[in-house]
Short mmCIF file of C-alpha atoms in Angstrom, two decimals:
data_model
loop_
_atom_site.label_atom_id
_atom_site.label_comp_id
_atom_site.label_asym_id
_atom_site.label_seq_id
_atom_site.Cartn_x
_atom_site.Cartn_y
_atom_site.Cartn_z
CA MET A 751 1.99 19.33 34.11
CA GLY A 752 -1.09 18.49 32.05
CA LYS A 753 -2.78 15.43 30.73
CA VAL A 754 -1.10 14.27 27.54
CA LEU A 755 -3.17 11.15 26.98
CA GLU A 756 -6.61 10.38 28.27
CA ALA A 757 -9.13 7.57 27.98
CA ALA A 758 -12.63 8.71 28.96
CA GLY A 759 -15.22 6.03 29.68
CA VAL A 760 -13.81 3.61 27.12
CA SER A 761 -15.60 0.27 26.61
CA LYS A 762 -14.86 -2.60 24.27
CA ARG A 763 -16.71 -5.86 23.84
CA PHE A 764 -15.50 -8.87 21.84
CA LEU A 765 -18.53 -11.05 21.08
CA GLY A 766 -19.60 -12.18 24.54
CA LEU A 767 -16.59 -10.86 26.39
CA GLN A 768 -16.60 -7.41 27.95
CA ALA A 769 -12.87 -6.69 27.57
CA LEU A 770 -13.04 -3.13 28.90
CA LYS A 771 -15.84 -1.44 30.81
CA GLU A 772 -15.94 2.34 31.04
CA VAL A 773 -12.24 2.70 31.67
CA THR A 774 -11.12 6.21 32.49
CA LEU A 775 -7.47 6.97 33.02
CA HIS A 776 -4.90 9.54 32.01
CA LEU A 777 -1.19 10.07 31.60
CA GLU A 778 0.48 13.22 32.87
CA GLU A 779 3.19 15.00 30.94
CA GLY A 780 6.62 13.57 31.84
CA GLU A 781 5.09 10.74 33.82
CA ILE A 782 5.75 7.01 33.76
CA LEU A 783 2.44 5.24 34.34
CA ALA A 784 2.13 1.48 34.80
CA VAL A 785 -1.05 -0.40 33.94
CA ILE A 786 -1.11 -3.75 35.72
CA GLY A 787 -3.64 -6.47 36.28
CA PRO A 788 -4.06 -10.23 36.15
CA ASN A 789 -4.11 -12.09 32.84
CA GLY A 790 -7.19 -11.21 30.84
CA ALA A 791 -7.78 -7.95 32.69
CA GLY A 792 -7.86 -6.04 29.40
CA LYS A 793 -4.42 -4.46 29.43
CA SER A 794 -3.51 -5.30 25.85
CA THR A 795 -6.97 -4.31 24.64
CA LEU A 796 -6.45 -0.94 26.30
CA LEU A 797 -3.13 -0.48 24.53
CA ASN A 798 -4.62 -1.49 21.18
CA LEU A 799 -7.40 1.05 21.69
CA LEU A 800 -4.94 3.78 22.61
CA SER A 801 -2.74 3.10 19.58
CA GLY A 802 -5.72 2.77 17.25
CA LEU A 803 -5.44 -0.85 16.16
CA ILE A 804 -8.99 -1.35 17.41
CA LYS A 805 -11.82 1.13 17.93
CA PRO A 806 -13.80 1.44 21.18
CA ASP A 807 -17.54 0.74 21.30
CA GLN A 808 -17.98 3.69 23.64
CA GLY A 809 -15.92 6.48 25.10
CA ARG A 810 -13.27 8.82 23.78
CA ILE A 811 -9.52 8.93 23.57
CA LEU A 812 -7.79 12.29 23.82
CA PHE A 813 -4.19 13.00 22.90
CA LEU A 814 -2.74 16.42 23.72
CA GLY A 815 -6.31 17.68 24.02
CA GLN A 816 -7.32 16.39 20.59
CA ASP A 817 -9.99 13.73 20.15
CA ILE A 818 -8.22 10.87 18.37
CA THR A 819 -10.90 8.20 18.92
CA HIS A 820 -11.47 7.79 15.20
CA LEU A 821 -7.94 8.34 13.91
CA PRO A 822 -6.13 5.37 12.34
CA PRO A 823 -2.88 4.18 13.97
CA GLU A 824 -0.57 5.91 11.47
CA ALA A 825 -2.23 9.27 12.09
CA ARG A 826 -1.76 8.84 15.85
CA THR A 827 1.89 8.08 15.29
CA HIS A 828 2.24 11.20 13.16
CA LEU A 829 0.83 13.23 16.08
CA GLY A 830 3.45 11.77 18.42
CA LEU A 831 1.88 8.69 19.97
CA GLY A 832 4.39 5.84 19.66
CA ARG A 833 4.05 2.20 20.57
CA ALA A 834 6.21 -0.88 21.16
CA PHE A 835 4.70 -4.35 20.92
CA GLN A 836 4.74 -7.14 23.51
CA ILE A 837 5.54 -9.89 21.08
CA VAL A 838 8.48 -8.37 19.30
CA GLN A 839 7.69 -8.01 15.64
CA PRO A 840 10.76 -6.76 13.84
CA PHE A 841 10.70 -6.68 10.06
CA PRO A 842 12.95 -9.74 9.77
CA GLU A 843 14.12 -9.12 6.21
CA LEU A 844 15.32 -5.60 6.98
CA THR A 845 18.45 -4.68 8.90
CA VAL A 846 18.26 -3.11 12.35
CA ARG A 847 19.09 0.27 10.83
CA GLU A 848 16.39 -0.11 8.18
CA ASN A 849 13.84 -1.14 10.82
CA LEU A 850 14.56 2.10 12.63
CA LEU A 851 14.49 4.09 9.39
CA VAL A 852 10.91 2.97 8.82
CA GLY A 853 9.94 4.65 12.07
CA ALA A 854 12.17 7.66 11.53
CA LEU A 855 11.07 8.41 7.95
CA PHE A 856 7.36 7.62 8.19
CA GLY A 857 6.70 8.39 11.86
CA LYS A 858 6.80 12.11 11.17
CA PRO A 859 5.62 13.12 7.71
CA GLY A 860 7.97 15.55 6.04
CA THR A 861 11.11 14.05 7.55
CA SER A 862 13.91 14.21 4.99
CA ARG A 863 16.08 11.18 4.38
CA LYS A 864 19.05 13.01 5.89
CA GLU A 865 17.18 13.99 9.06
CA GLY A 866 15.80 10.48 9.38
CA GLU A 867 19.20 8.87 9.01
CA ALA A 868 20.77 11.24 11.54
CA TRP A 869 18.00 10.51 14.05
CA VAL A 870 18.45 6.77 13.53
CA GLU A 871 22.13 7.12 14.49
CA GLU A 872 21.03 8.89 17.65
CA VAL A 873 18.52 6.15 18.51
CA LEU A 874 21.07 3.41 17.77
CA ARG A 875 23.46 5.09 20.20
CA LEU A 876 20.83 5.61 22.88
CA THR A 877 19.64 2.00 22.73
CA GLY A 878 23.10 0.45 22.40
CA LEU A 879 22.36 -1.16 19.07
CA GLN A 880 25.15 0.47 17.01
CA SER A 881 27.22 -2.68 16.75
CA ARG A 882 24.23 -4.59 15.39
CA SER A 883 22.96 -1.92 13.03
CA GLU A 884 23.72 -3.90 9.86
CA ALA A 885 22.42 -7.23 11.21
CA LEU A 886 19.15 -8.56 9.81
CA ALA A 887 16.44 -8.09 12.42
CA GLY A 888 15.53 -11.75 12.00
CA ASP A 889 18.95 -12.72 13.38
CA LEU A 890 18.77 -10.87 16.70
CA THR A 891 18.73 -12.37 20.21
CA LEU A 892 15.66 -11.83 22.38
CA LEU A 893 17.33 -9.04 24.33
CA GLU A 894 18.37 -7.32 21.12
CA ASP A 895 14.86 -7.81 19.76
CA LYS A 896 13.42 -6.04 22.79
CA ARG A 897 15.86 -3.19 22.35
CA LEU A 898 14.95 -2.95 18.70
CA GLU A 899 11.25 -2.90 19.57
CA LEU A 900 11.85 0.05 21.92
CA ALA A 901 14.24 1.73 19.52
CA ARG A 902 11.85 1.50 16.61
CA ALA A 903 9.05 3.10 18.61
CA LEU A 904 11.49 5.78 19.71
CA ALA A 905 12.53 6.35 16.10
CA THR A 906 9.07 7.80 15.38
CA ARG A 907 9.97 10.65 17.79
CA PRO A 908 6.99 10.16 20.10
CA LYS A 909 5.82 12.57 22.77
CA VAL A 910 4.05 9.68 24.42
CA LEU A 911 5.26 6.10 24.28
CA LEU A 912 3.07 3.05 24.91
CA LEU A 913 5.06 0.00 25.98
CA ASP A 914 3.48 -3.45 26.01
CA GLU A 915 5.33 -5.74 28.45
CA VAL A 916 8.71 -4.92 27.03
CA MET A 917 10.42 -6.70 29.95
CA ALA A 918 8.62 -10.02 29.47
CA GLY A 919 11.04 -12.91 29.09
CA LEU A 920 14.11 -10.95 30.17
CA ARG A 921 16.45 -12.13 32.93
CA PRO A 922 16.62 -9.82 35.99
CA LYS A 923 19.95 -8.36 34.87
CA GLU A 924 18.59 -7.68 31.39
CA ALA A 925 15.39 -6.22 32.79
CA GLU A 926 17.53 -3.83 34.86
CA GLU A 927 19.22 -2.60 31.70
CA ALA A 928 15.86 -2.18 30.02
CA VAL A 929 14.55 -0.22 33.01
CA ALA A 930 17.55 2.10 32.77
CA LEU A 931 16.83 2.57 29.08
CA VAL A 932 13.17 3.45 29.69
CA LYS A 933 14.23 5.98 32.34
CA GLN A 934 16.70 7.46 29.89
CA ILE A 935 13.94 7.79 27.31
CA ARG A 936 11.80 9.65 29.85
CA GLU A 937 14.71 12.03 30.46
CA THR A 938 14.45 13.08 26.80
CA GLY A 939 10.95 14.42 27.56
CA VAL A 940 8.81 11.43 26.56
CA SER A 941 5.83 10.48 28.73
CA ILE A 942 5.40 6.73 29.08
CA LEU A 943 2.48 4.40 29.68
CA PHE A 944 3.50 0.78 30.11
CA ILE A 945 1.92 -2.58 30.75
CA GLU A 946 3.92 -4.92 32.91
CA HIS A 947 3.77 -8.24 34.67
CA VAL A 948 7.14 -8.09 36.41
CA MET A 949 6.39 -6.37 39.72
CA PRO A 950 9.94 -5.28 40.63
CA VAL A 951 10.02 -3.44 37.31
CA VAL A 952 6.75 -1.70 38.10
CA ARG A 953 8.06 -0.70 41.54
CA THR A 954 11.28 0.85 40.28
CA LEU A 955 9.89 2.42 37.13
CA ALA A 956 6.35 3.65 37.71
CA ASP A 957 5.47 7.05 39.16
CA ARG A 958 1.90 5.89 39.35
CA VAL A 959 0.05 2.61 38.89
CA VAL A 960 -3.42 1.84 37.52
CA VAL A 961 -4.82 -1.62 38.24
CA LEU A 962 -7.26 -3.29 35.84
CA ASP A 963 -9.35 -6.33 36.67
CA TYR A 964 -12.07 -7.82 34.45
CA GLY A 965 -11.88 -4.75 32.24
CA GLU A 966 -12.41 -2.22 35.02
CA VAL A 967 -10.10 0.12 36.90
CA ILE A 968 -10.08 -1.17 40.46
CA ALA A 969 -7.27 0.89 41.96
CA GLU A 970 -4.95 3.77 41.20
CA GLY A 971 -2.04 5.34 43.07
CA THR A 972 1.64 4.86 43.85
CA TYR A 973 3.04 1.34 43.82
CA GLN A 974 2.90 1.19 47.65
CA GLU A 975 -0.69 2.39 47.70
CA VAL A 976 -2.02 -0.11 45.20
CA ALA A 977 0.10 -2.94 46.64
CA GLN A 978 -1.75 -2.52 49.92
CA ASP A 979 -5.18 -2.12 48.40
CA PRO A 980 -7.28 -5.12 49.48
CA ARG A 981 -9.12 -5.22 46.14
CA VAL A 982 -5.81 -5.50 44.28
CA ARG A 983 -4.59 -8.29 46.55
CA GLU A 984 -7.86 -10.05 45.98
CA ALA A 985 -7.61 -9.69 42.21
CA TYR A 986 -4.11 -11.15 42.17
CA LEU A 987 -4.41 -13.74 44.91
CA GLY A 988 -8.00 -14.80 44.42
CA ARG A 989 -11.09 -14.12 46.46
CA ARG A 990 -11.58 -15.81 49.77
CA ALA A 991 -14.16 -18.52 49.60
CA MET B 923 19.41 1.88 -0.47
CA LYS B 924 20.28 -1.52 -1.91
CA GLY B 925 20.12 -2.74 -5.46
CA PHE B 926 22.64 -0.32 -6.89
CA GLY B 927 25.40 -2.93 -6.84
CA HIS B 928 23.71 -4.72 -9.73
CA PHE B 929 23.25 -1.58 -11.76
CA PRO B 930 26.10 -2.28 -14.25
CA LEU B 931 24.67 -5.73 -14.94
CA ILE B 932 21.19 -4.31 -15.47
CA LEU B 933 22.55 -1.58 -17.74
CA LEU B 934 24.57 -4.08 -19.79
CA SER B 935 21.58 -6.32 -20.45
CA LEU B 936 19.48 -3.29 -21.47
CA VAL B 937 22.15 -2.15 -23.92
CA LEU B 938 22.31 -5.66 -25.37
CA PHE B 939 18.56 -5.68 -25.92
CA ALA B 940 18.68 -2.23 -27.50
CA LEU B 941 21.28 -3.46 -30.01
CA LEU B 942 19.76 -6.89 -30.65
CA PRO B 943 18.12 -5.98 -34.00
CA PHE B 944 21.52 -4.87 -35.33
CA LEU B 945 23.54 -7.92 -34.32
CA PRO B 946 24.42 -10.31 -37.19
CA PHE B 947 22.31 -13.41 -36.59
CA GLY B 948 21.66 -14.25 -40.26
CA VAL B 949 18.68 -16.57 -40.72
CA TRP B 950 18.02 -16.58 -36.98
CA GLN B 951 17.39 -12.83 -36.96
CA ALA B 952 13.61 -12.92 -37.23
CA PHE B 953 13.21 -15.71 -34.72
CA LEU B 954 15.51 -14.05 -32.20
CA LEU B 955 13.70 -10.74 -32.53
CA ASP B 956 10.44 -12.53 -31.85
CA VAL B 957 11.89 -14.22 -28.78
CA GLY B 958 13.43 -10.90 -27.74
CA PHE B 959 10.06 -9.19 -28.04
CA PHE B 960 8.38 -11.66 -25.70
CA VAL B 961 11.34 -11.67 -23.31
CA LEU B 962 11.14 -7.90 -23.00
CA LEU B 963 7.37 -7.77 -22.67
CA PHE B 964 6.94 -10.57 -20.15
CA THR B 965 9.95 -9.42 -18.14
CA ALA B 966 8.29 -6.01 -17.90
CA LEU B 967 5.07 -7.71 -16.80
CA ALA B 968 7.00 -9.70 -14.20
CA LEU B 969 8.65 -6.53 -12.85
CA SER B 970 5.25 -4.89 -12.61
CA TRP B 971 3.99 -7.91 -10.64
CA ASP B 972 6.97 -7.79 -8.30
CA LEU B 973 6.38 -4.09 -7.68
CA VAL B 974 2.95 -5.00 -6.29
CA ALA B 975 4.14 -8.13 -4.48
CA ARG B 976 6.60 -6.04 -2.47
CA THR B 977 3.64 -4.83 -0.39
CA GLY B 978 2.41 -8.39 0.27
CA GLN B 979 -0.33 -8.25 -2.36
CA LEU B 980 -0.06 -11.45 -4.41
CA SER B 981 -1.78 -10.36 -7.59
CA LEU B 982 -3.53 -12.75 -9.92
CA ALA B 983 -5.02 -9.74 -11.64
CA HIS B 984 -2.01 -9.00 -13.81
CA GLY B 985 -3.57 -10.99 -16.63
CA ALA B 986 -6.60 -8.72 -16.28
CA PHE B 987 -4.55 -5.50 -16.29
CA PHE B 988 -2.75 -6.86 -19.33
CA GLY B 989 -6.06 -7.64 -21.03
CA LEU B 990 -7.58 -4.26 -20.11
CA GLY B 991 -4.58 -2.52 -21.65
CA ALA B 992 -4.65 -4.76 -24.71
CA TYR B 993 -8.36 -4.31 -25.44
CA SER B 994 -8.45 -0.58 -24.71
CA ALA B 995 -5.39 0.12 -26.84
CA GLY B 996 -6.68 -2.21 -29.57
CA LEU B 997 -10.06 -0.48 -29.67
CA LEU B 998 -8.64 3.04 -29.59
CA ALA B 999 -5.63 2.64 -31.91
CA PRO B 1000 -7.59 3.01 -35.19
CA GLN B 1001 -9.01 6.36 -34.03
CA LEU B 1002 -6.24 7.84 -31.92
CA GLY B 1003 -3.01 6.38 -33.24
CA THR B 1004 -0.50 4.12 -31.56
CA LEU B 1005 0.98 6.08 -28.67
CA PRO B 1006 -2.20 7.77 -27.37
CA ALA B 1007 -3.99 4.40 -27.55
CA LEU B 1008 -1.22 2.72 -25.57
CA LEU B 1009 -1.31 5.48 -22.98
CA LEU B 1010 -5.08 5.26 -22.58
CA GLY B 1011 -4.81 1.48 -22.42
CA ALA B 1012 -2.41 1.81 -19.49
CA LEU B 1013 -4.73 4.31 -17.81
CA THR B 1014 -7.70 1.96 -18.21
CA ALA B 1015 -5.71 -0.78 -16.51
CA GLY B 1016 -4.81 1.75 -13.79
CA ALA B 1017 -8.48 2.61 -13.30
CA GLY B 1018 -9.23 -1.11 -12.97
CA ALA B 1019 -6.46 -1.40 -10.39
CA LEU B 1020 -7.91 1.45 -8.33
CA VAL B 1021 -11.31 -0.27 -8.33
CA LEU B 1022 -9.76 -3.59 -7.30
CA GLY B 1023 -7.47 -1.90 -4.77
CA SER B 1024 -10.18 0.08 -3.05
CA VAL B 1025 -12.36 -2.97 -2.43
CA THR B 1026 -9.45 -5.16 -1.27
CA LEU B 1027 -7.70 -2.71 1.06
CA ARG B 1028 -8.01 -4.97 4.07
CA LEU B 1029 -6.92 -8.11 2.23
CA HIS B 1030 -3.44 -9.51 2.30
CA GLY B 1031 -1.47 -12.32 0.67
CA LEU B 1032 -3.64 -15.24 -0.43
CA TYR B 1033 -6.92 -13.45 0.31
CA PHE B 1034 -5.91 -10.67 -2.02
CA ALA B 1035 -4.87 -13.31 -4.57
CA ILE B 1036 -8.36 -14.82 -4.54
CA ALA B 1037 -10.06 -11.44 -4.88
CA SER B 1038 -7.76 -10.50 -7.75
CA LEU B 1039 -8.52 -13.82 -9.44
CA ALA B 1040 -12.24 -13.06 -9.24
CA PHE B 1041 -11.57 -9.60 -10.70
CA SER B 1042 -9.76 -11.27 -13.57
CA GLU B 1043 -12.64 -13.64 -14.31
CA VAL B 1044 -15.18 -10.81 -14.25
CA LEU B 1045 -13.19 -8.81 -16.78
CA ARG B 1046 -12.78 -11.75 -19.13
CA THR B 1047 -16.51 -12.31 -19.01
CA LEU B 1048 -17.03 -8.63 -19.83
CA ALA B 1049 -14.66 -8.92 -22.80
CA LEU B 1050 -16.72 -11.89 -24.01
CA LYS B 1051 -20.11 -10.22 -23.59
CA LEU B 1052 -19.73 -6.50 -24.22
CA PRO B 1053 -21.05 -5.38 -27.63
CA PHE B 1054 -17.93 -3.54 -28.81
CA THR B 1055 -15.18 -6.06 -27.99
CA GLY B 1056 -15.84 -8.55 -30.75
CA GLY B 1057 -16.89 -11.09 -28.12
CA PRO B 1058 -15.61 -14.64 -28.54
CA ILE B 1059 -14.75 -13.94 -32.20
CA GLY B 1060 -12.04 -11.52 -31.13
CA LEU B 1061 -10.74 -8.11 -32.04
CA PRO B 1062 -8.34 -7.27 -34.88
CA VAL B 1063 -5.67 -4.72 -33.92
CA PRO B 1064 -3.74 -2.57 -36.39
CA PRO B 1065 0.06 -2.75 -36.29
CA PRO B 1066 1.79 0.22 -34.62
CA PHE B 1067 2.31 3.35 -36.71
CA ALA B 1068 0.30 1.78 -39.53
CA GLY B 1069 3.06 -0.77 -40.07
CA ALA B 1070 5.51 1.91 -41.25
CA TRP B 1071 8.37 0.57 -39.19
CA PRO B 1072 9.03 -3.19 -38.83
CA LEU B 1073 11.00 -2.82 -35.61
CA ALA B 1074 8.26 -0.75 -33.93
CA THR B 1075 6.78 -3.54 -31.78
CA TYR B 1076 10.23 -4.64 -30.65
CA TYR B 1077 11.18 -1.15 -29.53
CA LEU B 1078 7.79 -0.48 -27.98
CA SER B 1079 8.33 -3.63 -25.95
CA PHE B 1080 11.82 -2.42 -25.07
CA GLY B 1081 10.31 0.89 -23.96
CA VAL B 1082 7.88 -0.89 -21.65
CA LEU B 1083 10.76 -2.81 -20.10
CA LEU B 1084 12.77 0.40 -19.65
CA LEU B 1085 9.83 1.99 -17.85
CA ALA B 1086 9.28 -1.09 -15.67
CA THR B 1087 12.98 -1.23 -14.80
CA ALA B 1088 13.14 2.47 -13.99
CA LEU B 1089 10.06 2.24 -11.72
CA SER B 1090 11.40 -0.84 -10.02
CA LEU B 1091 14.83 0.68 -9.46
CA TRP B 1092 13.26 3.84 -8.09
CA ALA B 1093 11.08 1.84 -5.71
CA GLU B 1094 14.06 -0.21 -4.66
CA ARG B 1095 16.35 2.70 -3.96
CA SER B 1096 13.97 5.21 -2.38
CA PRO B 1097 12.36 5.14 1.07
CA PHE B 1098 9.34 3.67 -0.73
CA ARG B 1099 11.16 0.33 -0.51
CA LEU B 1100 11.08 0.51 3.30
CA ALA B 1101 7.40 1.38 3.29
CA GLN B 1102 6.67 -1.56 0.97
CA ALA B 1103 8.82 -3.99 2.95
CA ALA B 1104 7.25 -2.89 6.25
CA THR B 1105 3.76 -3.23 4.79
CA ARG B 1106 4.55 -6.72 3.51
CA GLN B 1107 6.12 -7.99 6.72
CA SER B 1108 3.44 -6.67 9.11
CA GLU B 1109 0.71 -4.19 8.25
CA ALA B 1110 -0.21 -3.51 11.88
CA VAL B 1111 3.37 -2.74 12.90
CA ALA B 1112 3.93 -0.66 9.78
CA ARG B 1113 0.88 1.46 10.62
CA VAL B 1114 1.94 1.97 14.22
CA LEU B 1115 5.29 3.16 12.88
CA GLY B 1116 3.46 5.75 10.80
CA VAL B 1117 3.47 4.07 7.36
CA ARG B 1118 0.35 5.01 5.38
CA VAL B 1119 -0.27 1.40 4.45
CA VAL B 1120 -3.38 2.04 2.36
CA GLN B 1121 -1.57 4.58 0.19
CA VAL B 1122 1.49 2.38 -0.19
CA LYS B 1123 -0.64 -0.55 -1.35
CA LEU B 1124 -2.76 1.53 -3.72
CA TRP B 1125 0.23 3.29 -5.30
CA SER B 1126 2.07 0.02 -5.78
CA LEU B 1127 -0.97 -1.59 -7.38
CA LEU B 1128 -1.53 1.45 -9.59
CA LEU B 1129 2.07 1.62 -10.81
CA GLY B 1130 2.16 -2.12 -11.41
CA SER B 1131 -1.12 -2.08 -13.34
CA LEU B 1132 -0.02 0.84 -15.55
CA VAL B 1133 3.01 -1.13 -16.72
CA ALA B 1134 0.96 -4.31 -17.15
CA GLY B 1135 -1.65 -2.40 -19.17
CA LEU B 1136 1.03 -0.88 -21.36
CA ALA B 1137 2.52 -4.33 -21.96
CA GLY B 1138 -0.93 -5.61 -22.92
CA GLY B 1139 -1.37 -2.80 -25.44
CA VAL B 1140 1.95 -3.57 -27.11
CA TYR B 1141 1.11 -7.28 -27.12
CA GLY B 1142 -2.05 -6.68 -29.14
CA MET B 1143 -0.13 -4.62 -31.68
CA LYS B 1144 2.28 -7.52 -32.12
CA THR B 1145 -0.27 -10.35 -32.39
CA LEU B 1146 -2.66 -8.09 -34.39
CA PHE B 1147 -5.56 -9.98 -32.88
CA LEU B 1148 -7.05 -10.27 -29.40
CA SER B 1149 -9.39 -12.84 -27.98
CA PRO B 1150 -10.74 -12.78 -24.41
CA TYR B 1151 -9.16 -16.13 -23.58
CA ASP B 1152 -5.74 -15.00 -24.73
CA ALA B 1153 -5.76 -11.38 -23.55
CA PHE B 1154 -7.24 -12.15 -20.11
CA SER B 1155 -5.44 -15.45 -19.76
CA LEU B 1156 -4.82 -16.68 -16.24
CA GLY B 1157 -1.71 -18.34 -17.59
CA ARG B 1158 -0.24 -14.90 -18.17
CA ALA B 1159 -0.98 -13.85 -14.59
CA VAL B 1160 0.79 -17.01 -13.46
CA GLU B 1161 3.76 -16.33 -15.71
CA ALA B 1162 3.97 -12.82 -14.24
CA LEU B 1163 4.46 -14.33 -10.79
CA VAL B 1164 6.54 -17.36 -11.77
CA ILE B 1165 9.26 -15.18 -13.31
CA PRO B 1166 10.00 -13.15 -10.13
CA ILE B 1167 9.85 -16.27 -7.97
CA PHE B 1168 12.24 -18.00 -10.38
CA GLY B 1169 14.60 -15.02 -10.62
CA GLY B 1170 14.34 -13.63 -7.08
CA LEU B 1171 11.46 -11.83 -5.42
CA TYR B 1172 11.34 -8.19 -4.32
CA THR B 1173 14.31 -7.08 -6.44
CA THR B 1174 14.82 -5.49 -9.83
CA LEU B 1175 17.51 -7.92 -10.92
CA GLY B 1176 15.48 -11.02 -10.00
CA PRO B 1177 12.59 -10.55 -12.43
CA LEU B 1178 15.03 -9.24 -15.07
CA VAL B 1179 17.26 -12.31 -14.91
CA GLY B 1180 14.27 -14.60 -14.39
CA GLY B 1181 12.45 -13.14 -17.38
CA VAL B 1182 15.40 -13.35 -19.75
CA VAL B 1183 16.22 -16.93 -18.74
CA LEU B 1184 12.70 -18.27 -18.40
CA VAL B 1185 11.04 -16.71 -21.45
CA SER B 1186 13.95 -17.56 -23.75
CA LEU B 1187 14.01 -21.05 -22.28
CA GLU B 1188 10.31 -21.45 -22.94
CA GLN B 1189 10.66 -20.30 -26.55
CA ALA B 1190 13.73 -22.48 -27.12
CA LEU B 1191 12.11 -25.56 -25.58
CA ARG B 1192 9.03 -25.01 -27.68
CA LEU B 1193 11.27 -25.00 -30.76
CA TRP B 1194 13.36 -28.07 -29.83
CA ILE B 1195 10.87 -30.35 -28.13
CA LYS B 1196 7.58 -29.11 -29.57
CA GLU B 1197 4.99 -31.38 -27.95
CA GLY B 1198 5.60 -31.77 -24.27
CA TYR B 1199 8.02 -28.86 -23.91
CA LEU B 1200 5.98 -27.78 -20.89
CA VAL B 1201 7.02 -30.93 -19.03
CA VAL B 1202 10.68 -29.96 -19.24
CA TYR B 1203 9.83 -26.32 -18.50
CA GLY B 1204 7.87 -27.38 -15.42
CA ALA B 1205 10.62 -29.70 -14.21
CA ILE B 1206 13.19 -26.90 -14.44
CA LEU B 1207 10.87 -24.57 -12.52
CA ILE B 1208 10.39 -27.10 -9.74
CA LEU B 1209 14.12 -27.75 -9.46
CA VAL B 1210 14.92 -24.05 -9.18
CA ILE B 1211 12.22 -23.46 -6.58
CA LEU B 1212 13.40 -26.48 -4.57
CA PHE B 1213 17.09 -25.75 -4.64
CA LEU B 1214 17.16 -21.98 -5.00
CA PRO B 1215 14.43 -20.75 -2.67
CA ARG B 1216 15.61 -17.19 -3.20
CA GLY B 1217 15.64 -17.55 -6.95
CA LEU B 1218 18.48 -17.29 -9.41
CA VAL B 1219 19.83 -14.07 -7.91
CA GLY B 1220 20.01 -15.87 -4.57
CA ILE B 1221 23.20 -17.39 -5.98
CA LEU B 1222 24.72 -13.93 -5.90
CA GLY B 1223 24.39 -14.10 -2.13
CA ARG B 1224 22.43 -10.92 -1.69
CA ARG B 1225 19.72 -10.73 0.89
CA ARG B 1226 16.19 -9.60 0.16
CA GLY B 1227 14.80 -6.34 1.34
#
């Protein structure tokens, strides 16, 4: 087991707001890592930095030992760093199949149309979207949207997958299905870093948890360890007066 | 991919246009060939606009690409001959597109539209002020092939439409369509899915501008005279975007149908109503946009991609 993804001393400031302050964390090969924290802790900023949508002011990001700090998002995807968004953003005027084809054909340069189409079938099957493959993505239900979001990231054939609150807004039963799906994806050899608000999901899914508060890592460990950490309780429940 | 279902229809209309000069129209012959010329040329321009719009770049620079092609071809034709001049005219427009594209990479939709409008104004000013363009007096252009063949402009125009149609069909049927659609619908998501958004936008703009420049070159050889206000007209850039909206955006059939209907309608109205034909033209446009938000081809019940 080695580090597949690593943030080393990463900082990001938006005008007056220090969104992240010297954050250092890593993801092990084959691991499912949860990043949690109260609202505004910097979780989404972290994910945007890792996937390349924004650039850090300081620090480096390493992927499979390579410094990717200055690579644009598409180049990171080509290397095998996939991402699903929190607010589902399907291409509404394309069908489900076509949405996945975008990831399959462009996620790995040199993918032939035939290979891409075959892989899309595989992803449709894995994510249970076959019956909706010809539906326009704009016509999906929320649950289907979430599946599509995951499926599309998976279609790029990532080695590491970044998931941004993919369970948000799901009912417990639906979240259970989604958890099973994420576990299944891990079984195919994908390492996963996810952001989550729903604590039962974190407990059942995460091998390890990193807690952010005000842009800093305040705790790290198994779910039980961080759940008992007084600093984490304080961050979530408020400081005593 | 999609768009192949309409192929017979597209082919049929192309064959009709190819045969138009040989159909027996009697006294109407010359008029219809003139209308046909403008239908072909502006439909090609509309297709070239749509090709760019598919990436979310709303171009108001198509009048400028048209003018660049027209002036370059017009200036070069006496020395180089018709076809090389047309080719270089298209390449000049392409060079202009690369300049515009590389400074507007981060712009999208309306912001790109404003930048492209500014580009257009700058080029018209250049055409007015540069020493070799004839300035406000204008530039005479020789007819194609030294006037040896009366049907030359018509078939040159037809050739431009063929090229525009072929490019558009290719873009519609290849994975390029997915890259364009993804770029249009969300650049950030497209990039995270591995789409090289910058390349997709630049290539689309380049291909679109080449066709627009070619159309401009042929236009000058038909009118035999260019002035900055005509060649770099904003009205032409608007027509290039009205036709696809009228016919159906992001398709090959939409601009084709839209161009044939709208340009012939404009010419016919001009003939019948003379003064004030634009009022009727405008009213028809508004009605179509209100009641057929997906354009004329929306009636066919096909979705957009």
